[in-house]
XYZ file of C-alpha atoms in Angstrom:
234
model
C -4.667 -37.651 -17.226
C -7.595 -35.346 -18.372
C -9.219 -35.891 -14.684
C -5.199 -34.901 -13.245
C -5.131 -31.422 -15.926
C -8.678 -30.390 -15.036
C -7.912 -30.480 -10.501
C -4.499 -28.522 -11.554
C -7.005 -25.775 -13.175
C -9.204 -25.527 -10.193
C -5.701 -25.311 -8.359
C -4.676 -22.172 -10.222
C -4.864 -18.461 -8.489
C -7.600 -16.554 -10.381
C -4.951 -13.727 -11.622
C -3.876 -16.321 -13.508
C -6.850 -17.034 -15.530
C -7.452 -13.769 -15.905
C -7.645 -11.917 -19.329
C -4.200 -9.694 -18.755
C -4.750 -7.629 -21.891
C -7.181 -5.699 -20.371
C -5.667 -4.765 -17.078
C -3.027 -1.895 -17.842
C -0.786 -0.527 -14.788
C 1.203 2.360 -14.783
C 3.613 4.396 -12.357
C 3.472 8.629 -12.276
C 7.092 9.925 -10.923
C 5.378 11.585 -8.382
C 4.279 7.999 -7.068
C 0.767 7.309 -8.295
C 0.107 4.272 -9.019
C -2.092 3.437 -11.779
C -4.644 0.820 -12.983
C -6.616 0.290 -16.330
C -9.435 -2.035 -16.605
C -10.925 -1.983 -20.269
C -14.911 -2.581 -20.456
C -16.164 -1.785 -23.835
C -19.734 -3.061 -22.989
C -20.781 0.227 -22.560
C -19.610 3.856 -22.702
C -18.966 4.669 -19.481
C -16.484 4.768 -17.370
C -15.857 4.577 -13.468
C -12.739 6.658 -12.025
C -11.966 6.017 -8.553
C -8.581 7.223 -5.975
C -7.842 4.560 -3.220
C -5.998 6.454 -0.500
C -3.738 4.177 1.493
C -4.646 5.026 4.968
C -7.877 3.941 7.184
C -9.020 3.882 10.844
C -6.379 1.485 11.608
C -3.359 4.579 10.940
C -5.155 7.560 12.989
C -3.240 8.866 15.697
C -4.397 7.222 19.703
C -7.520 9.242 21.012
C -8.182 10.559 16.805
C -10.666 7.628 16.260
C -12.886 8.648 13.584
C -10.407 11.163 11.946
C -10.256 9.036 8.858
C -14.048 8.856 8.353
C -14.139 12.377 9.260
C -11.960 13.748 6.563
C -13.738 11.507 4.061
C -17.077 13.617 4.871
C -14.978 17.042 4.695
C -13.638 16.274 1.380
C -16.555 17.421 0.018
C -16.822 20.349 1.364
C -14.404 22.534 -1.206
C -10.959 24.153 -2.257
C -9.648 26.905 -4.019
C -11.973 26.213 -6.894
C -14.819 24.598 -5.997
C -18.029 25.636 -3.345
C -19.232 23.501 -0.592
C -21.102 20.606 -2.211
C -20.290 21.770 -5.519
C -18.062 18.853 -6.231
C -21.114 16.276 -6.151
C -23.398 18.978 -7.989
C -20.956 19.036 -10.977
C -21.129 15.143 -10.767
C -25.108 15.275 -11.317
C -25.110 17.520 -13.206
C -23.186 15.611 -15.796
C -25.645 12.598 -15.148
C -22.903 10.975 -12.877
C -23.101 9.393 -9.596
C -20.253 9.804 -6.616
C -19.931 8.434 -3.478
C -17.060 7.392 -0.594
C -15.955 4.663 1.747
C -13.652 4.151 4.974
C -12.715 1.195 6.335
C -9.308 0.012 8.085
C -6.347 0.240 5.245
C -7.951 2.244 2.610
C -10.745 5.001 1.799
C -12.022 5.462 -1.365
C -13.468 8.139 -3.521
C -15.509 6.980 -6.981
C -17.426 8.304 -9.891
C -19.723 7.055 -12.046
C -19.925 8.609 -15.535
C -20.269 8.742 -19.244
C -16.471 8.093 -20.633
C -16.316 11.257 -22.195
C -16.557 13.117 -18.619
C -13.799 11.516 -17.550
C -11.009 14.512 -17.517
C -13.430 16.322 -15.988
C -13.207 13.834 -13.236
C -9.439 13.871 -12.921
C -9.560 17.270 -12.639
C -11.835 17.482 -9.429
C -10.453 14.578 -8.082
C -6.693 16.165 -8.615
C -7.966 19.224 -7.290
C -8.920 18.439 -4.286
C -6.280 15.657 -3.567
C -3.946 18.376 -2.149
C -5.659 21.038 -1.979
C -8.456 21.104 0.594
C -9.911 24.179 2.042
C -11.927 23.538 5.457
C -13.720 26.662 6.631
C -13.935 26.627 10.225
C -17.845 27.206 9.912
C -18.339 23.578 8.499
C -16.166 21.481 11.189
C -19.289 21.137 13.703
C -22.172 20.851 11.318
C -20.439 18.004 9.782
C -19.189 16.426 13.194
C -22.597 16.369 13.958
C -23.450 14.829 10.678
C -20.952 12.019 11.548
C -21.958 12.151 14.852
C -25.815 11.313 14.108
C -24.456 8.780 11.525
C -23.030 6.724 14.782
C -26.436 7.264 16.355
C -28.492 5.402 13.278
C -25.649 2.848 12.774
C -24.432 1.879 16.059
C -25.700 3.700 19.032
C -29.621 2.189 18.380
C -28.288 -1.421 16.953
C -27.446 -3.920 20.234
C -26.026 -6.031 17.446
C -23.587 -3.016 16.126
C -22.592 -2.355 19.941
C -21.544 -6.145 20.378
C -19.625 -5.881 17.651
C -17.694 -3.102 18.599
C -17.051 -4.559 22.210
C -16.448 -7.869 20.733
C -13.404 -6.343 18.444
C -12.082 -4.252 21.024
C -11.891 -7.550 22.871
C -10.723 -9.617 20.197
C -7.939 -6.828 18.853
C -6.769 -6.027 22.401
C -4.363 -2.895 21.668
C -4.482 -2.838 18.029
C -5.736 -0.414 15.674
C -8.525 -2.817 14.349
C -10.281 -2.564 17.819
C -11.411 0.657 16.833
C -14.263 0.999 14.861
C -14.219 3.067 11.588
C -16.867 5.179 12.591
C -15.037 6.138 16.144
C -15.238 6.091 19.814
C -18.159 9.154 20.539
C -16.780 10.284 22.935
C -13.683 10.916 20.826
C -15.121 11.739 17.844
C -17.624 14.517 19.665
C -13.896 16.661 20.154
C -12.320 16.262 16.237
C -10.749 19.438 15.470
C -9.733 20.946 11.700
C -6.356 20.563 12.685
C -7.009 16.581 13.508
C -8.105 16.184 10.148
C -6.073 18.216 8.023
C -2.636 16.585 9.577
C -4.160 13.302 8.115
C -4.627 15.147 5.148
C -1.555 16.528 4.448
C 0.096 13.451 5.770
C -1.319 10.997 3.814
C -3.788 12.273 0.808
C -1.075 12.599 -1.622
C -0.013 10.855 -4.593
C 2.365 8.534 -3.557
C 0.174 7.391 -1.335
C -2.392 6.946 -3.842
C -3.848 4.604 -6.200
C -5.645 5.739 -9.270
C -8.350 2.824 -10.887
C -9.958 3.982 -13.871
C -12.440 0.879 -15.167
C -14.455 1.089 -18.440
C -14.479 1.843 -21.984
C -11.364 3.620 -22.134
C -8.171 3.256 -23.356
C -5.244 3.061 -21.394
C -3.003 5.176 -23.491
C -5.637 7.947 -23.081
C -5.900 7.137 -19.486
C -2.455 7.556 -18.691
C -1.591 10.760 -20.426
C -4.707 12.243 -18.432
C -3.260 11.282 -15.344
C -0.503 12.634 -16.043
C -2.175 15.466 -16.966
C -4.073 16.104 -14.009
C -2.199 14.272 -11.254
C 1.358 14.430 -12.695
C 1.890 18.477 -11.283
C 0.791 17.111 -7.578
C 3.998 17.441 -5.355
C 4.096 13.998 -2.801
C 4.265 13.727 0.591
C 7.517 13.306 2.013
């Protein structure tokens, strides 16, 4: 009987042995979802937006887009400077980075709990309210650009791999890669990337995970706070 309890265990999904207490979810009305993971080991805290849209949901001939706006949301709104988004980040002794991949990108910070509004508060900011000057569209194309050189262009392993899941994902979004055809990410325009933008960086389309040592009360009345006022996509 023991041996017959301890193979069910091993059967069961890991959700389910899971400590629920310390996961918290919550819904916005303007559609963001929410998630609370408590970590009192240490007081710090790491806030992150998961947008639901990759490579695999840019328009035919736009391959790259996605990536692309991930680079330009950096580059300022209304309130805040070119680069000065990441420079407020260091400055508080936090780190900050961004991902792409098919489904999802990601934006995440890395800071002392108690610099956490402050976080909500750039990351609301520029959620819907992106400001591309024209000036930065082609030095940053060419940063993106150069990226596909190191990564792909001088790897015969990376250009298999790309042939290989063209081949394998014959007219499918995941033949793409995440990075983009050159040739079509060489003619990216502002107007490419702020249609994904205004499309799809919203807050129903949005997932908010705040992990740390926080509590979830606090969390959620900041969100709503910060990202409550943000009008959704339609």
């Amino acid at each position: 009987m023991l041996r017959w309890i301890l193979c069910c265990l091993t059967l069961l999904p890991l959700p389910a042995l899971a400590l629920n207490d310390e996961v918290t979810v919550f819904t916005l009305e303007n559609g963001l979802q929410g998630i609370v993971i408590e970590d009192t080991r240490a007081p710090v805290v790491t806030h992150m937006v998961w947008y639901k849209v990759g490579s695999a949901d840019e328009p035919p001939g736009k391959s790259g887009v996605a990536h692309f706006l991930e680079h330009l949301m950096f580059t300022g709104t209304d309130e805040l400077a070119q680069g000065e988004f990441s420079r407020i980040i260091a400055d508080n002794g936090g780190q900050d980075n961004a991902f792409t991949s098919f489904d999802y990108t990601g934006y995440f910070q890395r800071i002392g709990v108690e610099r956490l509004p402050l976080m909500m508060k750039l990351e609301a900011d520029r959620m819907r309210d992106l400001r591309l000057d024209p000036a930065v569209i082609v030095p940053e194309r060419d940063v993106i650009i150069e990226e596909r050189n190191q990564r792909v262009e001088n790897s015969p392993a990376a250009l298999f791999g790309e042939e290989r899941a063209a081949a394998q994902y014959l007219n499918h979004p995941y033949g793409r890669p995440i990075i983009g055809w050159r040739h079509e990410m060489s003619v990216l325009t502002r107007e490419d990337v702020m249609a994904l933008s205004e499309t799809h960086y919203a807050p129903n389309n949005a997932i908010l995970i705040v992990a740390g040592d926080v509590d979830p009360s606090t969390v959620q009345a900041l969100a709503a706070e910060h990202y409550g006022p943000l009008a959704p996509s339609d």
